[in-house]
């Protein structure tokens, strides 16, 4: 597998951050991040349930297609958990992305996605998929900005086409798809 890791220190506004592939030892910090960074983690039970969506196996087995971003003091500033599909061999999937509230709006998630797009392309993947909850308007806006389109559905929840019960009863999801051959991310402003 070809992994083109982003350079350690980017020029410009990113020079405060270091990016590297995800290690199993990153898992506790990622769990803490999910439990505090997400709006869905509004109470302890919800936070625990949400963090169960990223078990340690992602860091163990998908670490080369996942990324952590750290601030100058080594504090976790952001992360992306992704992998290449086994069944659909020209597709890749972004499972989770998060940026610390203090680091948002400086292009960290965009940088992580662009790294993933480049890595996926270098490994013969032409499509990237992702999902989110219909109530996560920030995630929906971000993914559309990153060139994803929403998969059509006959159902609409909170204004977005939504696959009802996609992840189980009541677990509705907005499904995103990004064609890596159609719009190179470099052409996104
Ligand atoms: C969504 C999230 C990852 C964005 O991280 P970020 O580092 O602030 O995003 P960036 O600065 O890289 O933004 C990239 C682009 O998306 C846009 N964008 C990001 N968040 C947005 C939001 N909430 N609403 C509208 N646009 C948004 C930015 O304006 C920017 O557009 P530009 O290129 O025109 O300037 C971050 O808000 C987050 O961690 N949210 C909580 C966790 C979550 O919901 N994750 C997604 C589901 S798994």
PDB file of N, CA, C and O in Angstrom, residues 105-180:
ATOM      1  N   UNK A 105     -11.805  25.669  12.179  1.00  0.00           N
ATOM      2  CA  UNK A 105     -11.837  26.829  11.300  1.00  0.00           C
ATOM      3  C   UNK A 105     -10.475  27.223  10.760  1.00  0.00           C
ATOM      4  O   UNK A 105     -10.327  28.259  10.123  1.00  0.00           O
ATOM      5  N   UNK A 106      -9.460  26.355  10.985  1.00  0.00           N
ATOM      6  CA  UNK A 106      -8.129  26.692  10.449  1.00  0.00           C
ATOM      7  C   UNK A 106      -7.705  25.718   9.354  1.00  0.00           C
ATOM      8  O   UNK A 106      -6.533  25.688   8.971  1.00  0.00           O
ATOM      9  N   UNK A 107      -8.653  24.932   8.851  1.00  0.00           N
ATOM     10  CA  UNK A 107      -8.353  24.065   7.711  1.00  0.00           C
ATOM     11  C   UNK A 107      -7.805  22.702   8.069  1.00  0.00           C
ATOM     12  O   UNK A 107      -7.349  21.968   7.184  1.00  0.00           O
ATOM     13  N   UNK A 108      -7.851  22.319   9.350  1.00  0.00           N
ATOM     14  CA  UNK A 108      -7.272  21.021   9.737  1.00  0.00           C
ATOM     15  C   UNK A 108      -8.040  19.853   9.127  1.00  0.00           C
ATOM     16  O   UNK A 108      -7.434  18.907   8.598  1.00  0.00           O
ATOM     17  N   UNK A 109      -9.371  19.896   9.203  1.00  0.00           N
ATOM     18  CA  UNK A 109     -10.162  18.784   8.648  1.00  0.00           C
ATOM     19  C   UNK A 109      -9.986  18.719   7.135  1.00  0.00           C
ATOM     20  O   UNK A 109      -9.875  17.642   6.550  1.00  0.00           O
ATOM     21  N   UNK A 110      -9.911  19.876   6.512  1.00  0.00           N
ATOM     22  CA  UNK A 110      -9.698  19.915   5.058  1.00  0.00           C
ATOM     23  C   UNK A 110      -8.357  19.278   4.701  1.00  0.00           C
ATOM     24  O   UNK A 110      -8.254  18.478   3.775  1.00  0.00           O
ATOM     25  N   UNK A 111      -7.324  19.612   5.478  1.00  0.00           N
ATOM     26  CA  UNK A 111      -6.004  19.030   5.231  1.00  0.00           C
ATOM     27  C   UNK A 111      -6.041  17.523   5.396  1.00  0.00           C
ATOM     28  O   UNK A 111      -5.482  16.764   4.589  1.00  0.00           O
ATOM     29  N   UNK A 112      -6.742  17.043   6.430  1.00  0.00           N
ATOM     30  CA  UNK A 112      -6.842  15.605   6.666  1.00  0.00           C
ATOM     31  C   UNK A 112      -7.583  14.920   5.504  1.00  0.00           C
ATOM     32  O   UNK A 112      -7.167  13.856   5.026  1.00  0.00           O
ATOM     33  N   UNK A 113      -8.648  15.541   5.029  1.00  0.00           N
ATOM     34  CA  UNK A 113      -9.399  14.952   3.909  1.00  0.00           C
ATOM     35  C   UNK A 113      -8.560  14.943   2.633  1.00  0.00           C
ATOM     36  O   UNK A 113      -8.582  13.974   1.879  1.00  0.00           O
ATOM     37  N   UNK A 114      -7.846  16.017   2.403  1.00  0.00           N
ATOM     38  CA  UNK A 114      -7.025  16.063   1.181  1.00  0.00           C
ATOM     39  C   UNK A 114      -5.944  14.995   1.229  1.00  0.00           C
ATOM     40  O   UNK A 114      -5.646  14.351   0.224  1.00  0.00           O
ATOM     41  N   UNK A 115      -5.355  14.781   2.413  1.00  0.00           N
ATOM     42  CA  UNK A 115      -4.386  13.690   2.564  1.00  0.00           C
ATOM     43  C   UNK A 115      -5.044  12.347   2.265  1.00  0.00           C
ATOM     44  O   UNK A 115      -4.486  11.514   1.530  1.00  0.00           O
ATOM     45  N   UNK A 116      -6.248  12.153   2.782  1.00  0.00           N
ATOM     46  CA  UNK A 116      -6.925  10.875   2.554  1.00  0.00           C
ATOM     47  C   UNK A 116      -7.255  10.705   1.066  1.00  0.00           C
ATOM     48  O   UNK A 116      -7.072   9.619   0.506  1.00  0.00           O
ATOM     49  N   UNK A 117      -7.728  11.772   0.425  1.00  0.00           N
ATOM     50  CA  UNK A 117      -8.052  11.686  -1.012  1.00  0.00           C
ATOM     51  C   UNK A 117      -6.803  11.300  -1.814  1.00  0.00           C
ATOM     52  O   UNK A 117      -6.857  10.465  -2.712  1.00  0.00           O
ATOM     53  N   UNK A 118      -5.669  11.927  -1.494  1.00  0.00           N
ATOM     54  CA  UNK A 118      -4.427  11.648  -2.227  1.00  0.00           C
ATOM     55  C   UNK A 118      -3.969  10.212  -1.980  1.00  0.00           C
ATOM     56  O   UNK A 118      -3.540   9.517  -2.894  1.00  0.00           O
ATOM     57  N   UNK A 119      -4.064   9.779  -0.724  1.00  0.00           N
ATOM     58  CA  UNK A 119      -3.649   8.414  -0.383  1.00  0.00           C
ATOM     59  C   UNK A 119      -4.553   7.400  -1.079  1.00  0.00           C
ATOM     60  O   UNK A 119      -4.089   6.385  -1.610  1.00  0.00           O
ATOM     61  N   UNK A 120      -5.860   7.677  -1.082  1.00  0.00           N
ATOM     62  CA  UNK A 120      -6.817   6.771  -1.734  1.00  0.00           C
ATOM     63  C   UNK A 120      -6.520   6.706  -3.236  1.00  0.00           C
ATOM     64  O   UNK A 120      -6.441   5.614  -3.821  1.00  0.00           O
ATOM     65  N   UNK A 121      -6.314   7.858  -3.857  1.00  0.00           N
ATOM     66  CA  UNK A 121      -6.045   7.899  -5.299  1.00  0.00           C
ATOM     67  C   UNK A 121      -4.763   7.133  -5.628  1.00  0.00           C
ATOM     68  O   UNK A 121      -4.723   6.355  -6.590  1.00  0.00           O
ATOM     69  N   UNK A 122      -3.749   7.324  -4.807  1.00  0.00           N
ATOM     70  CA  UNK A 122      -2.462   6.647  -5.041  1.00  0.00           C
ATOM     71  C   UNK A 122      -2.591   5.135  -4.924  1.00  0.00           C
ATOM     72  O   UNK A 122      -1.749   4.383  -5.418  1.00  0.00           O
ATOM     73  N   UNK A 123      -3.656   4.686  -4.281  1.00  0.00           N
ATOM     74  CA  UNK A 123      -3.885   3.253  -4.094  1.00  0.00           C
ATOM     75  C   UNK A 123      -5.057   2.744  -4.943  1.00  0.00           C
ATOM     76  O   UNK A 123      -5.671   1.724  -4.610  1.00  0.00           O
ATOM     77  N   UNK A 124      -5.356   3.479  -6.027  1.00  0.00           N
ATOM     78  CA  UNK A 124      -6.349   2.992  -6.988  1.00  0.00           C
ATOM     79  C   UNK A 124      -7.797   3.119  -6.546  1.00  0.00           C
ATOM     80  O   UNK A 124      -8.682   2.469  -7.100  1.00  0.00           O
ATOM     81  N   UNK A 125      -8.051   3.972  -5.544  1.00  0.00           N
ATOM     82  CA  UNK A 125      -9.429   4.189  -5.073  1.00  0.00           C
ATOM     83  C   UNK A 125      -9.976   5.436  -5.760  1.00  0.00           C
ATOM     84  O   UNK A 125      -9.319   6.484  -5.749  1.00  0.00           O
ATOM     85  N   UNK A 126     -11.151   5.319  -6.339  1.00  0.00           N
ATOM     86  CA  UNK A 126     -11.704   6.438  -7.103  1.00  0.00           C
ATOM     87  C   UNK A 126     -12.914   7.083  -6.440  1.00  0.00           C
ATOM     88  O   UNK A 126     -13.395   8.117  -6.896  1.00  0.00           O
ATOM     89  N   UNK A 127     -13.405   6.440  -5.402  1.00  0.00           N
ATOM     90  CA  UNK A 127     -14.600   6.940  -4.729  1.00  0.00           C
ATOM     91  C   UNK A 127     -14.372   6.916  -3.223  1.00  0.00           C
ATOM     92  O   UNK A 127     -13.781   5.961  -2.708  1.00  0.00           O
ATOM     93  N   UNK A 128     -14.814   7.966  -2.544  1.00  0.00           N
ATOM     94  CA  UNK A 128     -14.764   7.978  -1.070  1.00  0.00           C
ATOM     95  C   UNK A 128     -16.191   8.137  -0.563  1.00  0.00           C
ATOM     96  O   UNK A 128     -16.956   8.959  -1.080  1.00  0.00           O
ATOM     97  N   UNK A 129     -16.530   7.336   0.417  1.00  0.00           N
ATOM     98  CA  UNK A 129     -17.859   7.426   1.029  1.00  0.00           C
ATOM     99  C   UNK A 129     -17.745   7.803   2.497  1.00  0.00           C
ATOM    100  O   UNK A 129     -16.711   7.560   3.143  1.00  0.00           O
ATOM    101  N   UNK A 130     -18.817   8.350   3.039  1.00  0.00           N
ATOM    102  CA  UNK A 130     -18.898   8.703   4.460  1.00  0.00           C
ATOM    103  C   UNK A 130     -20.372   8.841   4.801  1.00  0.00           C
ATOM    104  O   UNK A 130     -21.221   8.972   3.906  1.00  0.00           O
ATOM    105  N   UNK A 131     -20.699   8.807   6.073  1.00  0.00           N
ATOM    106  CA  UNK A 131     -22.078   9.041   6.509  1.00  0.00           C
ATOM    107  C   UNK A 131     -22.062   9.967   7.717  1.00  0.00           C
ATOM    108  O   UNK A 131     -21.024  10.120   8.384  1.00  0.00           O
ATOM    109  N   UNK A 132     -23.213  10.563   7.986  1.00  0.00           N
ATOM    110  CA  UNK A 132     -23.351  11.348   9.211  1.00  0.00           C
ATOM    111  C   UNK A 132     -24.810  11.325   9.649  1.00  0.00           C
ATOM    112  O   UNK A 132     -25.689  10.868   8.917  1.00  0.00           O
ATOM    113  N   UNK A 133     -25.085  11.817  10.837  1.00  0.00           N
ATOM    114  CA  UNK A 133     -26.462  11.907  11.318  1.00  0.00           C
ATOM    115  C   UNK A 133     -27.136  13.105  10.659  1.00  0.00           C
ATOM    116  O   UNK A 133     -26.497  14.148  10.469  1.00  0.00           O
ATOM    117  N   UNK A 134     -28.444  12.995  10.347  1.00  0.00           N
ATOM    118  CA  UNK A 134     -29.115  14.128   9.688  1.00  0.00           C
ATOM    119  C   UNK A 134     -29.106  15.397  10.533  1.00  0.00           C
ATOM    120  O   UNK A 134     -29.188  16.501   9.982  1.00  0.00           O
ATOM    121  N   UNK A 135     -28.957  15.261  11.851  1.00  0.00           N
ATOM    122  CA  UNK A 135     -28.934  16.447  12.712  1.00  0.00           C
ATOM    123  C   UNK A 135     -27.570  17.114  12.793  1.00  0.00           C
ATOM    124  O   UNK A 135     -27.440  18.206  13.353  1.00  0.00           O
ATOM    125  N   UNK A 136     -26.542  16.479  12.222  1.00  0.00           N
ATOM    126  CA  UNK A 136     -25.189  17.049  12.306  1.00  0.00           C
ATOM    127  C   UNK A 136     -24.968  17.999  11.120  1.00  0.00           C
ATOM    128  O   UNK A 136     -24.279  17.701  10.143  1.00  0.00           O
ATOM    129  N   UNK A 137     -25.562  19.188  11.230  1.00  0.00           N
ATOM    130  CA  UNK A 137     -25.540  20.142  10.115  1.00  0.00           C
ATOM    131  C   UNK A 137     -24.121  20.616   9.791  1.00  0.00           C
ATOM    132  O   UNK A 137     -23.799  20.892   8.633  1.00  0.00           O
ATOM    133  N   UNK A 138     -23.281  20.721  10.823  1.00  0.00           N
ATOM    134  CA  UNK A 138     -21.893  21.135  10.591  1.00  0.00           C
ATOM    135  C   UNK A 138     -21.172  20.108   9.735  1.00  0.00           C
ATOM    136  O   UNK A 138     -20.446  20.460   8.798  1.00  0.00           O
ATOM    137  N   UNK A 139     -21.370  18.829  10.050  1.00  0.00           N
ATOM    138  CA  UNK A 139     -20.732  17.761   9.284  1.00  0.00           C
ATOM    139  C   UNK A 139     -21.246  17.761   7.840  1.00  0.00           C
ATOM    140  O   UNK A 139     -20.469  17.591   6.891  1.00  0.00           O
ATOM    141  N   UNK A 140     -22.552  17.975   7.664  1.00  0.00           N
ATOM    142  CA  UNK A 140     -23.131  17.986   6.313  1.00  0.00           C
ATOM    143  C   UNK A 140     -22.530  19.139   5.500  1.00  0.00           C
ATOM    144  O   UNK A 140     -22.083  18.951   4.365  1.00  0.00           O
ATOM    145  N   UNK A 141     -22.458  20.309   6.104  1.00  0.00           N
ATOM    146  CA  UNK A 141     -21.888  21.468   5.396  1.00  0.00           C
ATOM    147  C   UNK A 141     -20.426  21.225   5.057  1.00  0.00           C
ATOM    148  O   UNK A 141     -19.961  21.521   3.944  1.00  0.00           O
ATOM    149  N   UNK A 142     -19.677  20.677   6.020  1.00  0.00           N
ATOM    150  CA  UNK A 142     -18.258  20.411   5.794  1.00  0.00           C
ATOM    151  C   UNK A 142     -18.068  19.426   4.638  1.00  0.00           C
ATOM    152  O   UNK A 142     -17.252  19.656   3.732  1.00  0.00           O
ATOM    153  N   UNK A 143     -18.814  18.321   4.648  1.00  0.00           N
ATOM    154  CA  UNK A 143     -18.644  17.322   3.589  1.00  0.00           C
ATOM    155  C   UNK A 143     -19.008  17.887   2.211  1.00  0.00           C
ATOM    156  O   UNK A 143     -18.327  17.602   1.218  1.00  0.00           O
ATOM    157  N   UNK A 144     -20.048  18.691   2.156  1.00  0.00           N
ATOM    158  CA  UNK A 144     -20.394  19.300   0.868  1.00  0.00           C
ATOM    159  C   UNK A 144     -19.283  20.232   0.399  1.00  0.00           C
ATOM    160  O   UNK A 144     -18.945  20.271  -0.776  1.00  0.00           O
ATOM    161  N   UNK A 145     -18.678  20.936   1.350  1.00  0.00           N
ATOM    162  CA  UNK A 145     -17.560  21.829   1.012  1.00  0.00           C
ATOM    163  C   UNK A 145     -16.366  21.024   0.491  1.00  0.00           C
ATOM    164  O   UNK A 145     -15.583  21.524  -0.331  1.00  0.00           O
ATOM    165  N   UNK A 146     -16.215  19.799   0.967  1.00  0.00           N
ATOM    166  CA  UNK A 146     -15.117  18.935   0.543  1.00  0.00           C
ATOM    167  C   UNK A 146     -15.431  18.199  -0.762  1.00  0.00           C
ATOM    168  O   UNK A 146     -14.693  17.295  -1.173  1.00  0.00           O
ATOM    169  N   UNK A 147     -16.536  18.566  -1.404  1.00  0.00           N
ATOM    170  CA  UNK A 147     -16.845  18.013  -2.721  1.00  0.00           C
ATOM    171  C   UNK A 147     -17.706  16.764  -2.705  1.00  0.00           C
ATOM    172  O   UNK A 147     -17.910  16.139  -3.747  1.00  0.00           O
ATOM    173  N   UNK A 148     -18.202  16.391  -1.527  1.00  0.00           N
ATOM    174  CA  UNK A 148     -19.103  15.234  -1.441  1.00  0.00           C
ATOM    175  C   UNK A 148     -20.509  15.654  -1.888  1.00  0.00           C
ATOM    176  O   UNK A 148     -20.927  16.805  -1.660  1.00  0.00           O
ATOM    177  N   UNK A 149     -21.235  14.718  -2.498  1.00  0.00           N
ATOM    178  CA  UNK A 149     -22.662  14.928  -2.744  1.00  0.00           C
ATOM    179  C   UNK A 149     -23.434  13.975  -1.840  1.00  0.00           C
ATOM    180  O   UNK A 149     -22.903  12.956  -1.378  1.00  0.00           O
ATOM    181  N   UNK A 150     -24.678  14.321  -1.591  1.00  0.00           N
ATOM    182  CA  UNK A 150     -25.523  13.475  -0.745  1.00  0.00           C
ATOM    183  C   UNK A 150     -26.249  12.476  -1.635  1.00  0.00           C
ATOM    184  O   UNK A 150     -26.828  12.857  -2.662  1.00  0.00           O
ATOM    185  N   UNK A 151     -26.199  11.210  -1.243  1.00  0.00           N
ATOM    186  CA  UNK A 151     -26.908  10.173  -2.003  1.00  0.00           C
ATOM    187  C   UNK A 151     -28.404  10.474  -1.964  1.00  0.00           C
ATOM    188  O   UNK A 151     -28.948  10.767  -0.885  1.00  0.00           O
ATOM    189  N   UNK A 152     -29.093  10.390  -3.110  1.00  0.00           N
ATOM    190  CA  UNK A 152     -30.527  10.675  -3.123  1.00  0.00           C
ATOM    191  C   UNK A 152     -31.296   9.685  -2.248  1.00  0.00           C
ATOM    192  O   UNK A 152     -30.871   8.544  -2.065  1.00  0.00           O
ATOM    193  N   UNK A 153     -32.407  10.153  -1.723  1.00  0.00           N
ATOM    194  CA  UNK A 153     -33.300   9.285  -0.943  1.00  0.00           C
ATOM    195  C   UNK A 153     -34.707   9.840  -1.067  1.00  0.00           C
ATOM    196  O   UNK A 153     -34.893  11.051  -1.231  1.00  0.00           O
ATOM    197  N   UNK A 154     -35.690   8.966  -0.976  1.00  0.00           N
ATOM    198  CA  UNK A 154     -37.085   9.456  -1.023  1.00  0.00           C
ATOM    199  C   UNK A 154     -37.474  10.094   0.310  1.00  0.00           C
ATOM    200  O   UNK A 154     -38.521  10.721   0.415  1.00  0.00           O
ATOM    201  N   UNK A 155     -36.613   9.952   1.324  1.00  0.00           N
ATOM    202  CA  UNK A 155     -36.920  10.505   2.639  1.00  0.00           C
ATOM    203  C   UNK A 155     -36.027  11.713   2.927  1.00  0.00           C
ATOM    204  O   UNK A 155     -34.849  11.719   2.562  1.00  0.00           O
ATOM    205  N   UNK A 156     -36.599  12.677   3.620  1.00  0.00           N
ATOM    206  CA  UNK A 156     -35.830  13.853   4.019  1.00  0.00           C
ATOM    207  C   UNK A 156     -35.957  14.010   5.530  1.00  0.00           C
ATOM    208  O   UNK A 156     -37.060  13.946   6.071  1.00  0.00           O
ATOM    209  N   UNK A 157     -34.841  14.166   6.206  1.00  0.00           N
ATOM    210  CA  UNK A 157     -34.846  14.413   7.654  1.00  0.00           C
ATOM    211  C   UNK A 157     -34.025  15.681   7.897  1.00  0.00           C
ATOM    212  O   UNK A 157     -32.884  15.790   7.418  1.00  0.00           O
ATOM    213  N   UNK A 158     -34.605  16.616   8.608  1.00  0.00           N
ATOM    214  CA  UNK A 158     -33.946  17.901   8.910  1.00  0.00           C
ATOM    215  C   UNK A 158     -33.365  18.544   7.651  1.00  0.00           C
ATOM    216  O   UNK A 158     -32.263  19.100   7.667  1.00  0.00           O
ATOM    217  N   UNK A 159     -34.106  18.417   6.540  1.00  0.00           N
ATOM    218  CA  UNK A 159     -33.729  19.106   5.310  1.00  0.00           C
ATOM    219  C   UNK A 159     -32.761  18.364   4.406  1.00  0.00           C
ATOM    220  O   UNK A 159     -32.424  18.856   3.331  1.00  0.00           O
ATOM    221  N   UNK A 160     -32.299  17.168   4.822  1.00  0.00           N
ATOM    222  CA  UNK A 160     -31.343  16.428   3.981  1.00  0.00           C
ATOM    223  C   UNK A 160     -31.914  15.085   3.546  1.00  0.00           C
ATOM    224  O   UNK A 160     -32.561  14.397   4.356  1.00  0.00           O
ATOM    225  N   UNK A 161     -31.652  14.671   2.300  1.00  0.00           N
ATOM    226  CA  UNK A 161     -32.018  13.309   1.883  1.00  0.00           C
ATOM    227  C   UNK A 161     -31.358  12.312   2.833  1.00  0.00           C
ATOM    228  O   UNK A 161     -30.147  12.409   3.090  1.00  0.00           O
ATOM    229  N   UNK A 162     -32.142  11.395   3.371  1.00  0.00           N
ATOM    230  CA  UNK A 162     -31.648  10.548   4.470  1.00  0.00           C
ATOM    231  C   UNK A 162     -32.086   9.099   4.281  1.00  0.00           C
ATOM    232  O   UNK A 162     -33.234   8.840   3.910  1.00  0.00           O
ATOM    233  N   UNK A 163     -31.155   8.174   4.520  1.00  0.00           N
ATOM    234  CA  UNK A 163     -31.483   6.749   4.508  1.00  0.00           C
ATOM    235  C   UNK A 163     -32.034   6.386   5.888  1.00  0.00           C
ATOM    236  O   UNK A 163     -31.287   6.399   6.871  1.00  0.00           O
ATOM    237  N   UNK A 164     -33.326   6.089   5.922  1.00  0.00           N
ATOM    238  CA  UNK A 164     -33.961   5.785   7.216  1.00  0.00           C
ATOM    239  C   UNK A 164     -33.477   4.431   7.732  1.00  0.00           C
ATOM    240  O   UNK A 164     -33.302   3.484   6.970  1.00  0.00           O
ATOM    241  N   UNK A 165     -33.275   4.354   9.053  1.00  0.00           N
ATOM    242  CA  UNK A 165     -32.888   3.107   9.739  1.00  0.00           C
ATOM    243  C   UNK A 165     -31.615   2.484   9.141  1.00  0.00           C
ATOM    244  O   UNK A 165     -31.421   1.272   9.215  1.00  0.00           O
ATOM    245  N   UNK A 166     -30.788   3.291   8.560  1.00  0.00           N
ATOM    246  CA  UNK A 166     -29.587   2.792   7.869  1.00  0.00           C
ATOM    247  C   UNK A 166     -28.690   1.973   8.801  1.00  0.00           C
ATOM    248  O   UNK A 166     -28.158   0.936   8.428  1.00  0.00           O
ATOM    249  N   UNK A 167     -28.523   2.448  10.025  1.00  0.00           N
ATOM    250  CA  UNK A 167     -27.639   1.762  10.980  1.00  0.00           C
ATOM    251  C   UNK A 167     -28.430   1.085  12.097  1.00  0.00           C
ATOM    252  O   UNK A 167     -27.895   0.880  13.195  1.00  0.00           O
ATOM    253  N   UNK A 168     -29.696   0.741  11.815  1.00  0.00           N
ATOM    254  CA  UNK A 168     -30.551   0.111  12.826  1.00  0.00           C
ATOM    255  C   UNK A 168     -31.783   0.977  13.051  1.00  0.00           C
ATOM    256  O   UNK A 168     -31.849   2.111  12.561  1.00  0.00           O
ATOM    257  N   UNK A 169     -32.761   0.440  13.819  1.00  0.00           N
ATOM    258  CA  UNK A 169     -34.009   1.182  14.026  1.00  0.00           C
ATOM    259  C   UNK A 169     -33.764   2.580  14.602  1.00  0.00           C
ATOM    260  O   UNK A 169     -33.098   2.735  15.623  1.00  0.00           O
ATOM    261  N   UNK A 170     -34.255   3.583  13.899  1.00  0.00           N
ATOM    262  CA  UNK A 170     -34.115   4.971  14.360  1.00  0.00           C
ATOM    263  C   UNK A 170     -32.760   5.582  14.089  1.00  0.00           C
ATOM    264  O   UNK A 170     -32.545   6.762  14.363  1.00  0.00           O
ATOM    265  N   UNK A 171     -31.841   4.803  13.555  1.00  0.00           N
ATOM    266  CA  UNK A 171     -30.472   5.307  13.300  1.00  0.00           C
ATOM    267  C   UNK A 171     -30.374   5.748  11.839  1.00  0.00           C
ATOM    268  O   UNK A 171     -29.809   5.054  10.984  1.00  0.00           O
ATOM    269  N   UNK A 172     -30.971   6.911  11.562  1.00  0.00           N
ATOM    270  CA  UNK A 172     -30.996   7.432  10.196  1.00  0.00           C
ATOM    271  C   UNK A 172     -29.640   8.054   9.840  1.00  0.00           C
ATOM    272  O   UNK A 172     -28.972   8.615  10.710  1.00  0.00           O
ATOM    273  N   UNK A 173     -29.288   7.983   8.578  1.00  0.00           N
ATOM    274  CA  UNK A 173     -27.988   8.532   8.165  1.00  0.00           C
ATOM    275  C   UNK A 173     -28.087   9.246   6.817  1.00  0.00           C
ATOM    276  O   UNK A 173     -28.780   8.798   5.912  1.00  0.00           O
ATOM    277  N   UNK A 174     -27.333  10.343   6.733  1.00  0.00           N
ATOM    278  CA  UNK A 174     -27.094  11.013   5.460  1.00  0.00           C
ATOM    279  C   UNK A 174     -25.852  10.361   4.862  1.00  0.00           C
ATOM    280  O   UNK A 174     -24.837  10.224   5.547  1.00  0.00           O
ATOM    281  N   UNK A 175     -25.954   9.934   3.601  1.00  0.00           N
ATOM    282  CA  UNK A 175     -24.846   9.198   2.972  1.00  0.00           C
ATOM    283  C   UNK A 175     -24.163  10.103   1.943  1.00  0.00           C
ATOM    284  O   UNK A 175     -24.810  10.667   1.072  1.00  0.00           O
ATOM    285  N   UNK A 176     -22.829  10.203   2.077  1.00  0.00           N
ATOM    286  CA  UNK A 176     -22.055  11.062   1.178  1.00  0.00           C
ATOM    287  C   UNK A 176     -21.233  10.219   0.215  1.00  0.00           C
ATOM    288  O   UNK A 176     -20.735   9.149   0.578  1.00  0.00           O
ATOM    289  N   UNK A 177     -21.040  10.757  -0.973  1.00  0.00           N
ATOM    290  CA  UNK A 177     -20.129  10.115  -1.923  1.00  0.00           C
ATOM    291  C   UNK A 177     -19.297  11.195  -2.597  1.00  0.00           C
ATOM    292  O   UNK A 177     -19.787  12.276  -2.904  1.00  0.00           O
ATOM    293  N   UNK A 178     -18.010  10.896  -2.781  1.00  0.00           N
ATOM    294  CA  UNK A 178     -17.076  11.834  -3.423  1.00  0.00           C
ATOM    295  C   UNK A 178     -16.355  11.093  -4.538  1.00  0.00           C
ATOM    296  O   UNK A 178     -15.652  10.103  -4.286  1.00  0.00           O
ATOM    297  N   UNK A 179     -16.564  11.565  -5.778  1.00  0.00           N
ATOM    298  CA  UNK A 179     -15.878  10.981  -6.933  1.00  0.00           C
ATOM    299  C   UNK A 179     -14.511  11.644  -7.058  1.00  0.00           C
ATOM    300  O   UNK A 179     -14.417  12.823  -7.395  1.00  0.00           O
ATOM    301  N   UNK A 180     -13.458  10.898  -6.777  1.00  0.00           N
ATOM    302  CA  UNK A 180     -12.109  11.484  -6.785  1.00  0.00           C
ATOM    303  C   UNK A 180     -11.626  11.810  -8.185  1.00  0.00           C
ATOM    304  O   UNK A 180     -10.685  12.582  -8.355  1.00  0.00           O
TER     305      UNK A 180
END
